[in-house]
PDB file of C-alpha atoms in Angstrom:
ATOM      1  CA  MET A 144      14.659  65.553 258.906  1.00 63.00           C
ATOM      2  CA  GLN A 145      14.335  65.482 255.144  1.00 62.00           C
ATOM      3  CA  ALA A 146      15.720  61.929 254.970  1.00 64.00           C
ATOM      4  CA  GLN A 147      13.195  60.773 257.572  1.00 63.00           C
ATOM      5  CA  HIS A 148      10.344  62.300 255.549  1.00 60.00           C
ATOM      6  CA  ALA A 149      11.565  60.554 252.384  1.00 59.00           C
ATOM      7  CA  HIS A 150      11.753  57.244 254.268  1.00 58.00           C
ATOM      8  CA  GLN A 151       8.180  57.673 255.564  1.00 60.00           C
ATOM      9  CA  MET A 152       6.928  58.422 252.056  1.00 60.00           C
ATOM     10  CA  ALA A 153       8.618  55.275 250.715  1.00 59.00           C
ATOM     11  CA  LEU A 154       6.996  53.168 253.430  1.00 58.00           C
ATOM     12  CA  ALA A 155       3.578  54.672 252.698  1.00 61.00           C
ATOM     13  CA  SER A 156       3.991  53.824 249.025  1.00 72.00           C
ATOM     14  CA  THR A 157       4.988  50.244 249.858  1.00 73.00           C
ATOM     15  CA  GLY A 158       1.944  49.890 252.110  1.00 73.00           C
ATOM     16  CA  ASN A 159      -0.337  51.026 249.290  1.00 81.00           C
ATOM     17  CA  ILE A 160       1.200  48.476 246.935  1.00 83.00           C
ATOM     18  CA  VAL A 161       0.703  45.658 249.455  1.00 81.00           C
ATOM     19  CA  ILE A 162      -2.934  46.636 250.032  1.00 86.00           C
ATOM     20  CA  THR A 163      -3.565  46.881 246.287  1.00 87.00           C
ATOM     21  CA  CYS A 164      -2.002  43.455 245.637  1.00 88.00           C
ATOM     22  CA  ALA A 165      -4.000  41.883 248.473  1.00 90.00           C
ATOM     23  CA  GLY A 166      -7.196  43.382 247.084  1.00 92.00           C
ATOM     24  CA  ALA A 167      -6.380  42.144 243.596  1.00 93.00           C
ATOM     25  CA  ALA A 168      -5.723  38.644 244.976  1.00 95.00           C
ATOM     26  CA  VAL A 169      -9.129  38.634 246.692  1.00 95.00           C
ATOM     27  CA  VAL A 170     -10.869  39.729 243.484  1.00 95.00           C
ATOM     28  CA  VAL A 171      -9.064  37.123 241.367  1.00 96.00           C
ATOM     29  CA  GLY A 172      -9.895  34.437 243.932  1.00 95.00           C
ATOM     30  CA  ALA A 173     -13.573  35.409 243.987  1.00 94.00           C
ATOM     31  CA  LEU A 174     -13.747  35.359 240.189  1.00 95.00           C
ATOM     32  CA  ALA A 175     -12.042  31.954 240.056  1.00 96.00           C
ATOM     33  CA  PHE A 176     -14.543  30.632 242.626  1.00 95.00           C
ATOM     34  CA  TYR A 177     -17.479  32.002 240.594  1.00 95.00           C
ATOM     35  CA  PHE A 178     -16.312  30.698 237.217  1.00 96.00           C
ATOM     36  CA  GLY A 179     -15.320  27.389 238.795  1.00 95.00           C
ATOM     37  CA  ALA A 180     -18.870  27.013 240.086  1.00 95.00           C
ATOM     38  CA  LEU A 181     -20.349  27.819 236.676  1.00 94.00           C
ATOM     39  CA  LEU A 182     -18.052  25.306 234.984  1.00 94.00           C
ATOM     40  CA  SER A 183     -18.890  22.697 237.599  1.00 92.00           C
ATOM     41  CA  ILE A 184     -22.614  23.265 237.071  1.00 93.00           C
ATOM     42  CA  VAL A 185     -22.290  22.882 233.307  1.00 92.00           C
ATOM     43  CA  ARG A 186     -20.210  19.698 233.625  1.00 91.00           C
ATOM     44  CA  SER A 187     -22.447  18.097 236.275  1.00 90.00           C
ATOM     45  CA  ASP A 188     -24.722  15.097 235.647  1.00 88.00           C
ATOM     46  CA  LEU A 189     -27.880  17.067 236.394  1.00 87.00           C
ATOM     47  CA  THR A 190     -30.726  17.342 233.917  1.00 87.00           C
ATOM     48  CA  GLY A 191     -31.005  20.441 231.756  1.00 86.00           C
ATOM     49  CA  GLY A 192     -33.708  22.147 233.814  1.00 91.00           C
ATOM     50  CA  VAL A 193     -31.881  21.695 237.105  1.00 91.00           C
ATOM     51  CA  LYS A 194     -28.633  22.937 235.547  1.00 91.00           C
ATOM     52  CA  LEU A 195     -30.490  25.971 234.283  1.00 94.00           C
ATOM     53  CA  LEU A 196     -31.869  26.735 237.748  1.00 94.00           C
ATOM     54  CA  TRP A 197     -28.471  26.374 239.425  1.00 93.00           C
ATOM     55  CA  GLY A 198     -26.836  28.432 236.679  1.00 93.00           C
ATOM     56  CA  ALA A 199     -29.442  31.184 236.942  1.00 94.00           C
ATOM     57  CA  PHE A 200     -29.053  31.273 240.718  1.00 93.00           C
ATOM     58  CA  ALA A 201     -25.259  31.456 240.401  1.00 92.00           C
ATOM     59  CA  VAL A 202     -25.544  34.305 237.887  1.00 93.00           C
ATOM     60  CA  MET A 203     -28.099  36.288 239.908  1.00 95.00           C
ATOM     61  CA  ALA A 204     -26.329  35.816 243.252  1.00 93.00           C
ATOM     62  CA  PRO A 205     -22.728  35.079 242.239  1.00 90.00           C
ATOM     63  CA  TYR A 206     -21.103  34.484 245.604  1.00 91.00           C
ATOM     64  CA  LEU A 207     -24.059  32.993 247.447  1.00 94.00           C
ATOM     65  CA  GLY A 208     -25.054  30.853 244.462  1.00 93.00           C
ATOM     66  CA  SER A 209     -21.519  29.568 243.991  1.00 93.00           C
ATOM     67  CA  LEU A 210     -21.119  28.834 247.683  1.00 93.00           C
ATOM     68  CA  LEU A 211     -24.421  26.964 247.855  1.00 93.00           C
ATOM     69  CA  TRP A 212     -23.537  25.011 244.712  1.00 92.00           C
ATOM     70  CA  PHE A 213     -20.301  23.763 246.248  1.00 92.00           C
ATOM     71  CA  LEU A 214     -21.915  23.064 249.637  1.00 92.00           C
ATOM     72  CA  ILE A 215     -25.214  21.496 248.514  1.00 90.00           C
ATOM     73  CA  GLY A 216     -25.735  21.163 244.769  1.00 88.00           C
ATOM     74  CA  ARG A 217     -22.493  19.536 243.741  1.00 83.00           C
ATOM     75  CA  ARG A 218     -22.830  16.790 246.346  1.00 80.00           C
ATOM     76  CA  ASN A 219     -26.348  15.995 245.096  1.00 76.00           C
ATOM     77  CA  ALA A 220     -25.225  16.063 241.458  1.00 75.00           C
ATOM     78  CA  GLN A 221     -22.634  13.298 241.788  1.00 68.00           C
ATOM     79  CA  ARG A 222     -23.468   9.941 240.283  1.00 57.00           C
ATOM     80  CA  ARG A 223     -24.431   7.258 242.724  1.00 51.00           C
ATOM     81  CA  PRO A 224     -23.437   3.643 241.995  1.00 51.00           C
ATOM     82  CA  GLY A 225     -26.308   1.521 240.731  1.00 45.00           C
ATOM     83  CA  ILE A 226     -28.411   4.466 239.610  1.00 48.00           C
ATOM     84  CA  ALA A 227     -28.609   5.075 235.878  1.00 45.00           C
TER      85      ALA A 227
END
């Protein structure tokens, strides 16, 4: 009985470690997505005022702003051939 209790405690501890690592991976991924969006905004070919607006939106609404940048803003910021 005592051995079974020890085994259950070890499994509970392992489960907590897995959940903690998964949570940490989600947080690191979200931060990488956010900082990647900010870096992409800064390095884009947009004018200063438009960069400032995108950057402010990304800072005020980190996940939504970053997502919208990658879905909408980045595509519009790419250089088009023949346009100076």
